mmCIF file of C-alpha atoms in Angstrom:
data_model
loop_
_atom_site.group_PDB
_atom_site.id
_atom_site.type_symbol
_atom_site.label_atom_id
_atom_site.label_comp_id
_atom_site.label_asym_id
_atom_site.label_seq_id
_atom_site.Cartn_x
_atom_site.Cartn_y
_atom_site.Cartn_z
ATOM 1 C CA MET P 12 -0.348 0.180 -0.530
ATOM 2 C CA THR P 13 1.051 3.319 0.092
ATOM 3 C CA MET P 14 1.777 5.940 2.207
ATOM 4 C CA ARG P 15 -0.952 8.969 2.032
ATOM 5 C CA LYS P 16 -0.277 12.478 4.300
ATOM 6 C CA GLY P 17 1.660 11.518 6.143
ATOM 7 C CA ILE P 18 -0.044 8.395 7.466
ATOM 8 C CA ALA P 19 2.193 4.612 7.145
ATOM 9 C CA ARG P 20 -0.272 2.008 5.468
ATOM 10 C CA PRO P 21 0.225 -0.987 6.530
ATOM 11 C CA GLY P 22 1.857 -2.931 3.750
ATOM 12 C CA ASN P 23 4.554 -0.307 4.711
ATOM 13 C CA PRO P 24 7.584 -2.105 6.197
ATOM 14 C CA ARG P 25 8.132 0.842 8.242
ATOM 15 C CA HIS P 26 5.425 0.808 9.302
ATOM 16 C CA ILE P 27 5.448 -3.322 10.181
ATOM 17 C CA ARG P 28 8.961 -2.516 11.731
ATOM 18 C CA GLY P 29 6.854 0.646 14.174
ATOM 19 C CA GLU P 30 4.298 -1.585 15.355
ATOM 20 C CA ARG P 31 6.847 -4.579 16.284
ATOM 21 C CA VAL P 32 8.773 -2.377 18.029
ATOM 22 C CA LYS P 33 5.464 -0.807 20.149
ATOM 23 C CA ASP P 34 4.555 -4.982 20.997
ATOM 24 C CA GLU P 35 8.251 -5.716 21.935
ATOM 25 C CA VAL P 36 7.945 -2.790 24.099
ATOM 26 C CA TYR P 37 4.399 -3.856 25.256
ATOM 27 C CA ARG P 38 4.977 -7.522 25.607
ATOM 28 C CA GLN P 39 8.124 -6.647 28.236
ATOM 29 C CA MET P 40 5.500 -4.454 30.137
ATOM 30 C CA PHE P 41 3.435 -7.274 30.778
ATOM 31 C CA ARG P 42 6.406 -9.793 31.466
ATOM 32 C CA LEU P 43 7.097 -6.758 34.427
ATOM 33 C CA GLU P 44 3.260 -6.775 35.472
ATOM 34 C CA GLU P 45 3.309 -10.345 36.326
ATOM 35 C CA CYS P 46 7.014 -10.675 37.602
ATOM 36 C CA HIS P 47 9.086 -11.994 36.374
ATOM 37 C CA PRO P 48 12.351 -12.674 36.502
ATOM 38 C CA GLY P 49 14.640 -10.299 34.810
ATOM 39 C CA ALA P 50 11.560 -8.020 33.249
ATOM 40 C CA GLU P 51 13.028 -5.013 34.033
ATOM 41 C CA MET P 52 16.112 -5.249 32.342
ATOM 42 C CA GLY P 53 13.869 -6.816 28.909
ATOM 43 C CA LEU P 54 11.789 -3.744 29.442
ATOM 44 C CA ALA P 55 14.409 -1.246 29.208
ATOM 45 C CA LEU P 56 16.048 -2.796 25.622
ATOM 46 C CA ALA P 57 12.860 -2.840 24.580
ATOM 47 C CA LEU P 58 13.125 1.426 25.469
ATOM 48 C CA VAL P 59 16.290 1.893 24.217
ATOM 49 C CA ARG P 60 15.633 0.214 20.791
ATOM 50 C CA ALA P 61 12.623 1.595 20.333
ATOM 51 C CA TRP P 62 14.089 4.604 20.612
ATOM 52 C CA LEU P 63 16.710 3.794 18.548
ATOM 53 C CA ALA P 64 14.746 2.792 15.567
ATOM 54 C CA ALA P 65 12.392 6.187 16.269
ATOM 55 C CA ASP P 66 15.570 7.991 15.628
ATOM 56 C CA SER P 67 15.535 8.424 11.991
ATOM 57 C CA LYS P 68 11.871 9.471 12.240
ATOM 58 C CA PRO P 69 10.884 13.444 12.526
ATOM 59 C CA ASP P 70 10.507 14.799 15.368
ATOM 60 C CA ASP P 71 6.676 14.704 15.319
ATOM 61 C CA SER P 72 5.229 11.736 14.250
ATOM 62 C CA GLU P 73 3.559 9.288 15.666
ATOM 63 C CA GLU P 74 5.743 6.454 17.462
ATOM 64 C CA ARG P 75 8.150 9.742 19.235
ATOM 65 C CA GLU P 76 5.005 10.736 20.802
ATOM 66 C CA TRP P 77 3.602 7.196 21.748
ATOM 67 C CA LEU P 78 6.964 6.544 22.404
ATOM 68 C CA LYS P 79 7.304 10.018 24.531
ATOM 69 C CA LYS P 80 4.290 9.002 26.806
ATOM 70 C CA VAL P 81 4.545 5.009 26.942
ATOM 71 C CA SER P 82 9.031 5.315 28.222
ATOM 72 C CA GLN P 83 7.132 7.698 31.834
ATOM 73 C CA ILE P 84 4.706 4.318 32.319
ATOM 74 C CA CYS P 85 8.078 2.205 31.563
ATOM 75 C CA LEU P 86 10.432 3.370 33.586
ATOM 76 C CA GLN P 87 8.200 4.291 36.310
ATOM 77 C CA MET P 88 7.516 0.448 36.532
ATOM 78 C CA ILE P 89 11.161 -0.096 35.985
ATOM 79 C CA GLU P 90 11.984 1.907 39.104
ATOM 80 C CA THR P 91 8.982 0.780 40.927
ATOM 81 C CA ALA P 92 10.215 -2.749 40.050
ATOM 82 C CA LEU P 93 13.574 -2.466 41.681
ATOM 83 C CA GLN P 94 12.243 -0.786 44.630
ATOM 84 C CA THR P 95 10.485 -3.217 46.043
ATOM 85 C CA GLY P 96 12.849 -6.668 44.804
ATOM 86 C CA SER P 97 9.234 -7.692 42.894
ATOM 87 C CA THR P 98 10.931 -9.722 39.551
ATOM 88 C CA LEU P 99 14.647 -10.291 40.904
ATOM 89 C CA PRO P 100 15.842 -14.027 40.851
ATOM 90 C CA ARG P 101 15.255 -15.683 44.423
ATOM 91 C CA GLY P 102 18.022 -15.040 46.562
ATOM 92 C CA VAL P 103 19.674 -11.748 44.719
ATOM 93 C CA GLN P 104 17.375 -9.559 47.521
#
């Protein structure tokens, strides 16, 4: 499919890659909510990858706006998990 007025269509490889990045961030957020060991590191890595992918996009792109919003939530989740020690492997706390 084609792009019209700056909106990426589902057939666009950039759109598909952007959706995969979002899916990975959400997946890692759910892992952290479920207290999987090491999930805070997985979420941090997913955020770094998302920012690297967004680096090639305009500052006002929809994906960058989403990333700015979700990053604050993710950072708070990571900090809370690390403070409570809720996702650390047993014996590491």
